[in-house]
Amino acid sequence: MSFATLPDLILEPLVKSALMEDLGSYGDVTTRAVIPDDVTYSARLRAREEAVVSGMQVAALAFRLVDATLEVKTRVADGAVCQPGDVLMEIEGKAASILMGERVALNFAGRLTGIATLTAAMVSETRGTQARITCTRKTTPGLRMVEKLAVLHGGGFNHRYSLSDAILIKDNHIAAAGGIRAVLDATKAHASHMMAVEIEVDTLDQLREVLEVGGASVVLLDNMTPAELREAVEINAGRLALEASGNVKRDTVAEIAATGVDYISSGALTHSARTVDLGLDF
């Protein structure tokens, strides 16, 4: 399991934007009206269900950006498993500052813990196989950085972060370029030697053509049945990395992993994860 972190410097613009959205143009008028500035408190962020934790780094940063004098102590690290009632974080200091950061911290932590938890469940279905679970670019706009981090916390792996990371030739690229041979020849002519190349195929005949033409290092087997995936593994004979994609859910992933593919990508990790119930108790 990965206990990945990012420098706060990278995360700060994202968290600051969320705080500005929540505080509006005039700040927290409720807190300012009813909580004296000199009131201090100790708050605890608790889990209300079993989960794989993510977003603690982000939540802590949210509180510190509201008020650098707050003392924030993470009790359960990102990537660890929590149980109902576990204290994940303690925040001490001005009550007004804690209240101003509460919702943004909980929004991030609940959402990211949900992604990590779903990822861990998917990963558990692959035990005994060589398959790795990876996410996709089907992320919430603006939140890709932290959602992909949450996948790592759940024991998964990241696919491309952006369109500039690697060449991934999809079916529409193949159609527009004039076929598999044409698109792979063009890639060989123009791609940097440092740029990985993956190509999507829909049929086993297309896989055979990719192996004949060369130029790719990974083949994405799109929406193939388990029987087709097993045959693809036999045809490939270890020459290229194989990635299965399409309709990958928790109840299908074990059968896909058993076919012998190297990677299984699932957009559901980020677009369909349920927010985990967390709460801040005074």
PDB file of C-alpha atoms in Angstrom:
ATOM      1  CA  MET A   1       0.000   0.000   0.000  1.00  0.00           C
ATOM      2  CA  SER A   2       1.289   3.471  -0.852  1.00  0.00           C
ATOM      3  CA  PHE A   3       1.306   6.213   1.747  1.00  0.00           C
ATOM      4  CA  ALA A   4       1.905   8.880  -0.880  1.00  0.00           C
ATOM      5  CA  THR A   5       2.105  12.577  -0.098  1.00  0.00           C
ATOM      6  CA  LEU A   6       2.650  15.693  -2.148  1.00  0.00           C
ATOM      7  CA  PRO A   7       4.397  18.885  -1.056  1.00  0.00           C
ATOM      8  CA  ASP A   8       1.899  21.251   0.572  1.00  0.00           C
ATOM      9  CA  LEU A   9       3.130  23.878  -1.877  1.00  0.00           C
ATOM     10  CA  ILE A  10       1.534  21.937  -4.748  1.00  0.00           C
ATOM     11  CA  LEU A  11      -1.725  21.313  -2.904  1.00  0.00           C
ATOM     12  CA  GLU A  12      -2.105  24.822  -1.528  1.00  0.00           C
ATOM     13  CA  PRO A  13      -3.671  26.515  -4.605  1.00  0.00           C
ATOM     14  CA  LEU A  14      -6.353  23.794  -4.814  1.00  0.00           C
ATOM     15  CA  VAL A  15      -7.236  23.978  -1.127  1.00  0.00           C
ATOM     16  CA  LYS A  16      -7.089  27.771  -1.064  1.00  0.00           C
ATOM     17  CA  SER A  17      -9.518  27.917  -4.003  1.00  0.00           C
ATOM     18  CA  ALA A  18     -11.964  25.664  -2.150  1.00  0.00           C
ATOM     19  CA  LEU A  19     -11.733  27.820   0.964  1.00  0.00           C
ATOM     20  CA  MET A  20     -12.330  30.995  -1.018  1.00  0.00           C
ATOM     21  CA  GLU A  21     -15.382  29.393  -2.620  1.00  0.00           C
ATOM     22  CA  ASP A  22     -16.798  28.495   0.788  1.00  0.00           C
ATOM     23  CA  LEU A  23     -15.930  31.712   2.624  1.00  0.00           C
ATOM     24  CA  GLY A  24     -17.376  33.900  -0.122  1.00  0.00           C
ATOM     25  CA  SER A  25     -16.725  37.610  -0.332  1.00  0.00           C
ATOM     26  CA  TYR A  26     -17.316  38.409   3.327  1.00  0.00           C
ATOM     27  CA  GLY A  27     -16.196  35.358   5.276  1.00  0.00           C
ATOM     28  CA  ASP A  28     -18.151  33.223   7.730  1.00  0.00           C
ATOM     29  CA  VAL A  29     -20.803  35.664   8.912  1.00  0.00           C
ATOM     30  CA  THR A  30     -22.416  33.111  11.255  1.00  0.00           C
ATOM     31  CA  THR A  31     -19.230  32.342  13.132  1.00  0.00           C
ATOM     32  CA  ARG A  32     -18.235  35.992  13.284  1.00  0.00           C
ATOM     33  CA  ALA A  33     -21.632  36.860  14.770  1.00  0.00           C
ATOM     34  CA  VAL A  34     -21.839  34.209  17.482  1.00  0.00           C
ATOM     35  CA  ILE A  35     -18.309  33.025  18.378  1.00  0.00           C
ATOM     36  CA  PRO A  36     -16.033  35.453  20.270  1.00  0.00           C
ATOM     37  CA  ASP A  37     -12.552  35.647  18.798  1.00  0.00           C
ATOM     38  CA  ASP A  38     -10.888  34.536  22.032  1.00  0.00           C
ATOM     39  CA  VAL A  39     -12.842  31.252  22.398  1.00  0.00           C
ATOM     40  CA  THR A  40     -10.613  28.200  21.931  1.00  0.00           C
ATOM     41  CA  TYR A  41     -11.624  24.606  21.436  1.00  0.00           C
ATOM     42  CA  SER A  42     -10.380  21.116  20.710  1.00  0.00           C
ATOM     43  CA  ALA A  43     -12.129  19.344  17.828  1.00  0.00           C
ATOM     44  CA  ARG A  44     -11.831  15.767  16.627  1.00  0.00           C
ATOM     45  CA  LEU A  45     -12.352  14.528  13.086  1.00  0.00           C
ATOM     46  CA  ARG A  46     -13.852  11.043  13.455  1.00  0.00           C
ATOM     47  CA  ALA A  47     -14.692   8.180  11.131  1.00  0.00           C
ATOM     48  CA  ARG A  48     -18.282   6.996  11.226  1.00  0.00           C
ATOM     49  CA  GLU A  49     -17.651   3.859   9.190  1.00  0.00           C
ATOM     50  CA  GLU A  50     -14.824   1.502   8.252  1.00  0.00           C
ATOM     51  CA  ALA A  51     -12.734   2.888   5.411  1.00  0.00           C
ATOM     52  CA  VAL A  52      -9.285   3.400   3.920  1.00  0.00           C
ATOM     53  CA  VAL A  53      -8.263   6.908   4.836  1.00  0.00           C
ATOM     54  CA  SER A  54      -7.263   9.590   2.359  1.00  0.00           C
ATOM     55  CA  GLY A  55      -7.351  13.377   2.400  1.00  0.00           C
ATOM     56  CA  MET A  56      -5.780  13.895   5.820  1.00  0.00           C
ATOM     57  CA  GLN A  57      -2.938  15.925   4.343  1.00  0.00           C
ATOM     58  CA  VAL A  58      -5.440  18.056   2.441  1.00  0.00           C
ATOM     59  CA  ALA A  59      -7.762  18.497   5.430  1.00  0.00           C
ATOM     60  CA  ALA A  60      -4.875  19.521   7.674  1.00  0.00           C
ATOM     61  CA  LEU A  61      -3.771  22.056   5.088  1.00  0.00           C
ATOM     62  CA  ALA A  62      -7.294  23.512   4.944  1.00  0.00           C
ATOM     63  CA  PHE A  63      -7.266  24.213   8.670  1.00  0.00           C
ATOM     64  CA  ARG A  64      -3.749  25.673   8.586  1.00  0.00           C
ATOM     65  CA  LEU A  65      -4.585  27.967   5.660  1.00  0.00           C
ATOM     66  CA  VAL A  66      -7.533  29.369   7.605  1.00  0.00           C
ATOM     67  CA  ASP A  67      -5.385  29.929  10.676  1.00  0.00           C
ATOM     68  CA  ALA A  68      -1.698  29.105  10.918  1.00  0.00           C
ATOM     69  CA  THR A  69      -1.930  29.117  14.729  1.00  0.00           C
ATOM     70  CA  LEU A  70      -4.202  26.058  14.786  1.00  0.00           C
ATOM     71  CA  GLU A  71      -2.496  22.934  16.105  1.00  0.00           C
ATOM     72  CA  VAL A  72      -3.392  20.059  13.788  1.00  0.00           C
ATOM     73  CA  LYS A  73      -2.417  16.482  14.669  1.00  0.00           C
ATOM     74  CA  THR A  74      -3.144  13.623  12.266  1.00  0.00           C
ATOM     75  CA  ARG A  75      -3.879  10.438  14.208  1.00  0.00           C
ATOM     76  CA  VAL A  76      -4.605   8.075  11.297  1.00  0.00           C
ATOM     77  CA  ALA A  77      -2.399   8.505   8.237  1.00  0.00           C
ATOM     78  CA  ASP A  78      -3.500   8.520   4.630  1.00  0.00           C
ATOM     79  CA  GLY A  79      -3.524   4.932   3.382  1.00  0.00           C
ATOM     80  CA  ALA A  80      -4.376   3.381   6.749  1.00  0.00           C
ATOM     81  CA  VAL A  81      -7.617   1.590   7.616  1.00  0.00           C
ATOM     82  CA  CYS A  82      -9.974   3.219  10.113  1.00  0.00           C
ATOM     83  CA  GLN A  83     -12.921   1.882  12.111  1.00  0.00           C
ATOM     84  CA  PRO A  84     -16.133   3.630  13.185  1.00  0.00           C
ATOM     85  CA  GLY A  85     -15.364   6.058  15.988  1.00  0.00           C
ATOM     86  CA  ASP A  86     -11.651   6.324  15.277  1.00  0.00           C
ATOM     87  CA  VAL A  87     -10.193   9.798  15.726  1.00  0.00           C
ATOM     88  CA  LEU A  88      -8.464  10.656  12.466  1.00  0.00           C
ATOM     89  CA  MET A  89      -7.332  14.155  13.353  1.00  0.00           C
ATOM     90  CA  GLU A  90      -7.302  16.565  16.296  1.00  0.00           C
ATOM     91  CA  ILE A  91      -7.488  20.328  15.801  1.00  0.00           C
ATOM     92  CA  GLU A  92      -6.883  22.765  18.656  1.00  0.00           C
ATOM     93  CA  GLY A  93      -7.068  26.552  18.690  1.00  0.00           C
ATOM     94  CA  LYS A  94      -9.559  29.290  17.963  1.00  0.00           C
ATOM     95  CA  ALA A  95     -13.054  27.841  17.650  1.00  0.00           C
ATOM     96  CA  ALA A  96     -13.947  30.351  14.928  1.00  0.00           C
ATOM     97  CA  SER A  97     -11.024  29.229  12.776  1.00  0.00           C
ATOM     98  CA  ILE A  98     -11.897  25.549  13.187  1.00  0.00           C
ATOM     99  CA  LEU A  99     -15.488  26.210  12.153  1.00  0.00           C
ATOM    100  CA  MET A 100     -14.389  28.151   9.068  1.00  0.00           C
ATOM    101  CA  GLY A 101     -12.209  25.280   7.838  1.00  0.00           C
ATOM    102  CA  GLU A 102     -14.542  22.453   8.825  1.00  0.00           C
ATOM    103  CA  ARG A 103     -16.630  21.991   5.685  1.00  0.00           C
ATOM    104  CA  VAL A 104     -13.789  22.203   3.184  1.00  0.00           C
ATOM    105  CA  ALA A 105     -11.702  19.774   5.247  1.00  0.00           C
ATOM    106  CA  LEU A 106     -14.602  17.300   5.517  1.00  0.00           C
ATOM    107  CA  ASN A 107     -15.528  17.616   1.846  1.00  0.00           C
ATOM    108  CA  PHE A 108     -12.017  16.707   0.756  1.00  0.00           C
ATOM    109  CA  ALA A 109     -11.490  13.992   3.374  1.00  0.00           C
ATOM    110  CA  GLY A 110     -14.838  12.264   2.796  1.00  0.00           C
ATOM    111  CA  ARG A 111     -14.521  12.309  -0.983  1.00  0.00           C
ATOM    112  CA  LEU A 112     -10.912  11.138  -1.066  1.00  0.00           C
ATOM    113  CA  THR A 113     -11.464   8.469   1.593  1.00  0.00           C
ATOM    114  CA  GLY A 114     -14.295   7.132  -0.569  1.00  0.00           C
ATOM    115  CA  ILE A 115     -11.960   6.821  -3.557  1.00  0.00           C
ATOM    116  CA  ALA A 116      -9.253   5.125  -1.487  1.00  0.00           C
ATOM    117  CA  THR A 117     -11.802   2.719   0.006  1.00  0.00           C
ATOM    118  CA  LEU A 118     -13.248   1.708  -3.366  1.00  0.00           C
ATOM    119  CA  THR A 119      -9.755   1.305  -4.785  1.00  0.00           C
ATOM    120  CA  ALA A 120      -8.738  -0.963  -1.899  1.00  0.00           C
ATOM    121  CA  ALA A 121     -11.858  -3.072  -2.464  1.00  0.00           C
ATOM    122  CA  MET A 122     -10.987  -3.441  -6.149  1.00  0.00           C
ATOM    123  CA  VAL A 123      -7.374  -4.288  -5.355  1.00  0.00           C
ATOM    124  CA  SER A 124      -8.508  -6.980  -2.917  1.00  0.00           C
ATOM    125  CA  GLU A 125     -10.303  -8.737  -5.776  1.00  0.00           C
ATOM    126  CA  THR A 126      -7.021  -9.141  -7.692  1.00  0.00           C
ATOM    127  CA  ARG A 127      -5.125 -11.036  -5.001  1.00  0.00           C
ATOM    128  CA  GLY A 128      -3.289 -14.035  -6.382  1.00  0.00           C
ATOM    129  CA  THR A 129      -2.957 -12.469  -9.831  1.00  0.00           C
ATOM    130  CA  GLN A 130      -0.414 -10.154 -11.433  1.00  0.00           C
ATOM    131  CA  ALA A 131      -3.000  -7.529 -12.354  1.00  0.00           C
ATOM    132  CA  ARG A 132      -2.638  -3.967 -11.100  1.00  0.00           C
ATOM    133  CA  ILE A 133      -5.646  -1.683 -10.668  1.00  0.00           C
ATOM    134  CA  THR A 134      -5.257   1.764 -12.214  1.00  0.00           C
ATOM    135  CA  CYS A 135      -7.415   4.862 -12.398  1.00  0.00           C
ATOM    136  CA  THR A 136      -8.200   6.932 -15.511  1.00  0.00           C
ATOM    137  CA  ARG A 137      -8.678  10.600 -16.458  1.00  0.00           C
ATOM    138  CA  LYS A 138     -12.367  10.363 -15.475  1.00  0.00           C
ATOM    139  CA  THR A 139     -11.807  12.626 -12.506  1.00  0.00           C
ATOM    140  CA  THR A 140     -13.665  15.605 -11.078  1.00  0.00           C
ATOM    141  CA  PRO A 141     -12.500  18.721 -12.972  1.00  0.00           C
ATOM    142  CA  GLY A 142      -9.912  20.517 -10.863  1.00  0.00           C
ATOM    143  CA  LEU A 143      -9.495  17.640  -8.393  1.00  0.00           C
ATOM    144  CA  ARG A 144      -7.437  15.204 -10.449  1.00  0.00           C
ATOM    145  CA  MET A 145      -4.312  15.731  -8.369  1.00  0.00           C
ATOM    146  CA  VAL A 146      -5.882  14.673  -5.078  1.00  0.00           C
ATOM    147  CA  GLU A 147      -8.205  12.033  -6.540  1.00  0.00           C
ATOM    148  CA  LYS A 148      -5.272  10.243  -8.144  1.00  0.00           C
ATOM    149  CA  LEU A 149      -3.414  10.547  -4.842  1.00  0.00           C
ATOM    150  CA  ALA A 150      -6.364   8.837  -3.144  1.00  0.00           C
ATOM    151  CA  VAL A 151      -6.093   5.939  -5.610  1.00  0.00           C
ATOM    152  CA  LEU A 152      -2.496   5.454  -4.465  1.00  0.00           C
ATOM    153  CA  HIS A 153      -3.645   5.495  -0.843  1.00  0.00           C
ATOM    154  CA  GLY A 154      -6.051   2.663  -1.696  1.00  0.00           C
ATOM    155  CA  GLY A 155      -3.234   0.532  -3.103  1.00  0.00           C
ATOM    156  CA  GLY A 156      -3.948   1.248  -6.764  1.00  0.00           C
ATOM    157  CA  PHE A 157      -1.813   2.808  -9.464  1.00  0.00           C
ATOM    158  CA  ASN A 158      -2.143   5.900 -11.617  1.00  0.00           C
ATOM    159  CA  HIS A 159      -2.692   5.889 -15.371  1.00  0.00           C
ATOM    160  CA  ARG A 160      -1.877   9.050 -17.334  1.00  0.00           C
ATOM    161  CA  TYR A 161      -2.166  12.238 -15.321  1.00  0.00           C
ATOM    162  CA  SER A 162      -2.803  14.340 -18.420  1.00  0.00           C
ATOM    163  CA  LEU A 163      -2.826  14.147 -22.214  1.00  0.00           C
ATOM    164  CA  SER A 164       0.845  15.131 -22.283  1.00  0.00           C
ATOM    165  CA  ASP A 165       2.128  12.241 -20.175  1.00  0.00           C
ATOM    166  CA  ALA A 166       2.080   9.466 -22.758  1.00  0.00           C
ATOM    167  CA  ILE A 167       0.740   8.583 -26.193  1.00  0.00           C
ATOM    168  CA  LEU A 168      -2.527   6.685 -25.912  1.00  0.00           C
ATOM    169  CA  ILE A 169      -3.962   5.904 -29.336  1.00  0.00           C
ATOM    170  CA  LYS A 170      -7.725   5.384 -29.072  1.00  0.00           C
ATOM    171  CA  ASP A 171     -10.207   4.047 -31.627  1.00  0.00           C
ATOM    172  CA  ASN A 172     -11.009   7.547 -32.877  1.00  0.00           C
ATOM    173  CA  HIS A 173      -7.328   8.253 -33.477  1.00  0.00           C
ATOM    174  CA  ILE A 174      -7.081   5.022 -35.478  1.00  0.00           C
ATOM    175  CA  ALA A 175     -10.140   5.887 -37.555  1.00  0.00           C
ATOM    176  CA  ALA A 176      -8.937   9.432 -38.269  1.00  0.00           C
ATOM    177  CA  ALA A 177      -5.377   8.357 -39.105  1.00  0.00           C
ATOM    178  CA  GLY A 178      -6.387   5.574 -41.496  1.00  0.00           C
ATOM    179  CA  GLY A 179      -5.846   2.390 -39.498  1.00  0.00           C
ATOM    180  CA  ILE A 180      -3.533   0.711 -37.040  1.00  0.00           C
ATOM    181  CA  ARG A 181      -0.514   0.504 -39.321  1.00  0.00           C
ATOM    182  CA  ALA A 182      -0.847   4.165 -40.313  1.00  0.00           C
ATOM    183  CA  VAL A 183      -1.148   5.420 -36.758  1.00  0.00           C
ATOM    184  CA  LEU A 184       1.718   3.299 -35.420  1.00  0.00           C
ATOM    185  CA  ASP A 185       3.995   4.268 -38.329  1.00  0.00           C
ATOM    186  CA  ALA A 186       3.230   7.929 -37.644  1.00  0.00           C
ATOM    187  CA  THR A 187       3.997   7.443 -33.972  1.00  0.00           C
ATOM    188  CA  LYS A 188       7.344   5.797 -34.758  1.00  0.00           C
ATOM    189  CA  ALA A 189       8.243   8.711 -37.003  1.00  0.00           C
ATOM    190  CA  HIS A 190       7.369  11.519 -34.617  1.00  0.00           C
ATOM    191  CA  ALA A 191       7.339  10.351 -30.983  1.00  0.00           C
ATOM    192  CA  SER A 192      10.202  10.971 -28.601  1.00  0.00           C
ATOM    193  CA  HIS A 193      12.130   7.915 -27.459  1.00  0.00           C
ATOM    194  CA  MET A 194      11.138   8.928 -23.907  1.00  0.00           C
ATOM    195  CA  MET A 195       7.401   8.788 -24.641  1.00  0.00           C
ATOM    196  CA  ALA A 196       5.507   5.579 -23.842  1.00  0.00           C
ATOM    197  CA  VAL A 197       3.019   4.408 -26.474  1.00  0.00           C
ATOM    198  CA  GLU A 198      -0.229   2.570 -25.765  1.00  0.00           C
ATOM    199  CA  ILE A 199      -2.821   1.624 -28.360  1.00  0.00           C
ATOM    200  CA  GLU A 200      -6.445   0.580 -27.913  1.00  0.00           C
ATOM    201  CA  VAL A 201      -7.856  -2.432 -29.759  1.00  0.00           C
ATOM    202  CA  ASP A 202     -11.391  -3.763 -29.912  1.00  0.00           C
ATOM    203  CA  THR A 203     -10.709  -7.135 -31.529  1.00  0.00           C
ATOM    204  CA  LEU A 204      -8.131  -9.897 -31.414  1.00  0.00           C
ATOM    205  CA  ASP A 205      -7.326  -9.320 -35.081  1.00  0.00           C
ATOM    206  CA  GLN A 206      -6.367  -5.754 -34.223  1.00  0.00           C
ATOM    207  CA  LEU A 207      -4.104  -7.078 -31.468  1.00  0.00           C
ATOM    208  CA  ARG A 208      -2.393  -9.328 -33.999  1.00  0.00           C
ATOM    209  CA  GLU A 209      -1.851  -6.352 -36.294  1.00  0.00           C
ATOM    210  CA  VAL A 210      -0.334  -4.294 -33.478  1.00  0.00           C
ATOM    211  CA  LEU A 211       2.088  -7.111 -32.697  1.00  0.00           C
ATOM    212  CA  GLU A 212       3.018  -7.372 -36.376  1.00  0.00           C
ATOM    213  CA  VAL A 213       3.547  -3.652 -36.962  1.00  0.00           C
ATOM    214  CA  GLY A 214       5.293  -2.833 -33.671  1.00  0.00           C
ATOM    215  CA  GLY A 215       5.787   0.576 -32.138  1.00  0.00           C
ATOM    216  CA  ALA A 216       3.647   0.185 -29.016  1.00  0.00           C
ATOM    217  CA  SER A 217       4.636  -0.995 -25.559  1.00  0.00           C
ATOM    218  CA  VAL A 218       1.139  -1.362 -24.073  1.00  0.00           C
ATOM    219  CA  VAL A 219      -2.123  -2.561 -25.617  1.00  0.00           C
ATOM    220  CA  LEU A 220      -5.473  -1.537 -24.169  1.00  0.00           C
ATOM    221  CA  LEU A 221      -8.016  -4.323 -24.641  1.00  0.00           C
ATOM    222  CA  ASP A 222     -11.303  -2.452 -24.722  1.00  0.00           C
ATOM    223  CA  ASN A 223     -14.576  -4.050 -23.624  1.00  0.00           C
ATOM    224  CA  MET A 224     -13.437  -7.611 -24.276  1.00  0.00           C
ATOM    225  CA  THR A 225     -15.054 -10.605 -22.618  1.00  0.00           C
ATOM    226  CA  PRO A 226     -13.015 -12.687 -20.158  1.00  0.00           C
ATOM    227  CA  ALA A 227     -12.692 -15.375 -22.834  1.00  0.00           C
ATOM    228  CA  GLU A 228     -11.345 -12.830 -25.299  1.00  0.00           C
ATOM    229  CA  LEU A 229      -8.951 -11.454 -22.701  1.00  0.00           C
ATOM    230  CA  ARG A 230      -7.572 -14.935 -22.019  1.00  0.00           C
ATOM    231  CA  GLU A 231      -7.036 -15.473 -25.745  1.00  0.00           C
ATOM    232  CA  ALA A 232      -5.366 -12.065 -26.003  1.00  0.00           C
ATOM    233  CA  VAL A 233      -2.925 -13.045 -23.273  1.00  0.00           C
ATOM    234  CA  GLU A 234      -2.092 -16.230 -25.211  1.00  0.00           C
ATOM    235  CA  ILE A 235      -1.647 -14.357 -28.509  1.00  0.00           C
ATOM    236  CA  ASN A 236       0.540 -11.704 -26.883  1.00  0.00           C
ATOM    237  CA  ALA A 237       2.773 -14.306 -25.200  1.00  0.00           C
ATOM    238  CA  GLY A 238       4.348 -11.721 -22.916  1.00  0.00           C
ATOM    239  CA  ARG A 239       5.555  -9.407 -25.688  1.00  0.00           C
ATOM    240  CA  LEU A 240       3.640  -6.277 -24.656  1.00  0.00           C
ATOM    241  CA  ALA A 241       1.923  -5.138 -21.467  1.00  0.00           C
ATOM    242  CA  LEU A 242      -1.830  -5.733 -21.638  1.00  0.00           C
ATOM    243  CA  GLU A 243      -4.442  -3.484 -20.046  1.00  0.00           C
ATOM    244  CA  ALA A 244      -8.107  -4.427 -19.755  1.00  0.00           C
ATOM    245  CA  SER A 245     -10.650  -1.628 -19.772  1.00  0.00           C
ATOM    246  CA  GLY A 246     -14.397  -1.181 -20.021  1.00  0.00           C
ATOM    247  CA  ASN A 247     -17.205  -1.953 -17.547  1.00  0.00           C
ATOM    248  CA  VAL A 248     -14.749  -2.669 -14.753  1.00  0.00           C
ATOM    249  CA  LYS A 249     -16.591  -2.812 -11.435  1.00  0.00           C
ATOM    250  CA  ARG A 250     -15.984  -4.552  -8.149  1.00  0.00           C
ATOM    251  CA  ASP A 251     -18.172  -7.506  -9.144  1.00  0.00           C
ATOM    252  CA  THR A 252     -16.335  -7.993 -12.469  1.00  0.00           C
ATOM    253  CA  VAL A 253     -12.736  -7.235 -11.608  1.00  0.00           C
ATOM    254  CA  ALA A 254     -11.792 -10.650 -10.145  1.00  0.00           C
ATOM    255  CA  GLU A 255     -12.762 -12.490 -13.318  1.00  0.00           C
ATOM    256  CA  ILE A 256     -10.862  -9.956 -15.421  1.00  0.00           C
ATOM    257  CA  ALA A 257      -7.752 -10.233 -13.252  1.00  0.00           C
ATOM    258  CA  ALA A 258      -7.815 -14.037 -13.540  1.00  0.00           C
ATOM    259  CA  THR A 259      -7.353 -13.815 -17.326  1.00  0.00           C
ATOM    260  CA  GLY A 260      -3.696 -12.870 -16.912  1.00  0.00           C
ATOM    261  CA  VAL A 261      -3.745  -9.218 -18.018  1.00  0.00           C
ATOM    262  CA  ASP A 262      -1.171  -6.888 -16.492  1.00  0.00           C
ATOM    263  CA  TYR A 263      -3.363  -3.867 -15.768  1.00  0.00           C
ATOM    264  CA  ILE A 264      -7.044  -3.182 -15.227  1.00  0.00           C
ATOM    265  CA  SER A 265      -8.162   0.428 -15.585  1.00  0.00           C
ATOM    266  CA  SER A 266     -11.406   1.632 -14.056  1.00  0.00           C
ATOM    267  CA  GLY A 267     -13.008   5.043 -14.300  1.00  0.00           C
ATOM    268  CA  ALA A 268     -15.351   3.998 -11.501  1.00  0.00           C
ATOM    269  CA  LEU A 269     -12.570   4.496  -8.951  1.00  0.00           C
ATOM    270  CA  THR A 270     -12.918   8.244  -9.282  1.00  0.00           C
ATOM    271  CA  HIS A 271     -16.281   8.888 -10.916  1.00  0.00           C
ATOM    272  CA  SER A 272     -18.419   6.482  -8.871  1.00  0.00           C
ATOM    273  CA  ALA A 273     -16.822   6.344  -5.422  1.00  0.00           C
ATOM    274  CA  ARG A 274     -19.200   7.014  -2.533  1.00  0.00           C
ATOM    275  CA  THR A 275     -18.248   9.765  -0.100  1.00  0.00           C
ATOM    276  CA  VAL A 276     -17.367   8.218   3.274  1.00  0.00           C
ATOM    277  CA  ASP A 277     -19.148   9.529   6.364  1.00  0.00           C
ATOM    278  CA  LEU A 278     -16.748  11.563   8.491  1.00  0.00           C
ATOM    279  CA  GLY A 279     -17.633  14.138  11.135  1.00  0.00           C
ATOM    280  CA  LEU A 280     -16.033  16.874  13.165  1.00  0.00           C
ATOM    281  CA  ASP A 281     -16.989  16.729  16.843  1.00  0.00           C
ATOM    282  CA  PHE A 282     -16.466  19.573  19.345  1.00  0.00           C
TER     283      PHE A 282
END
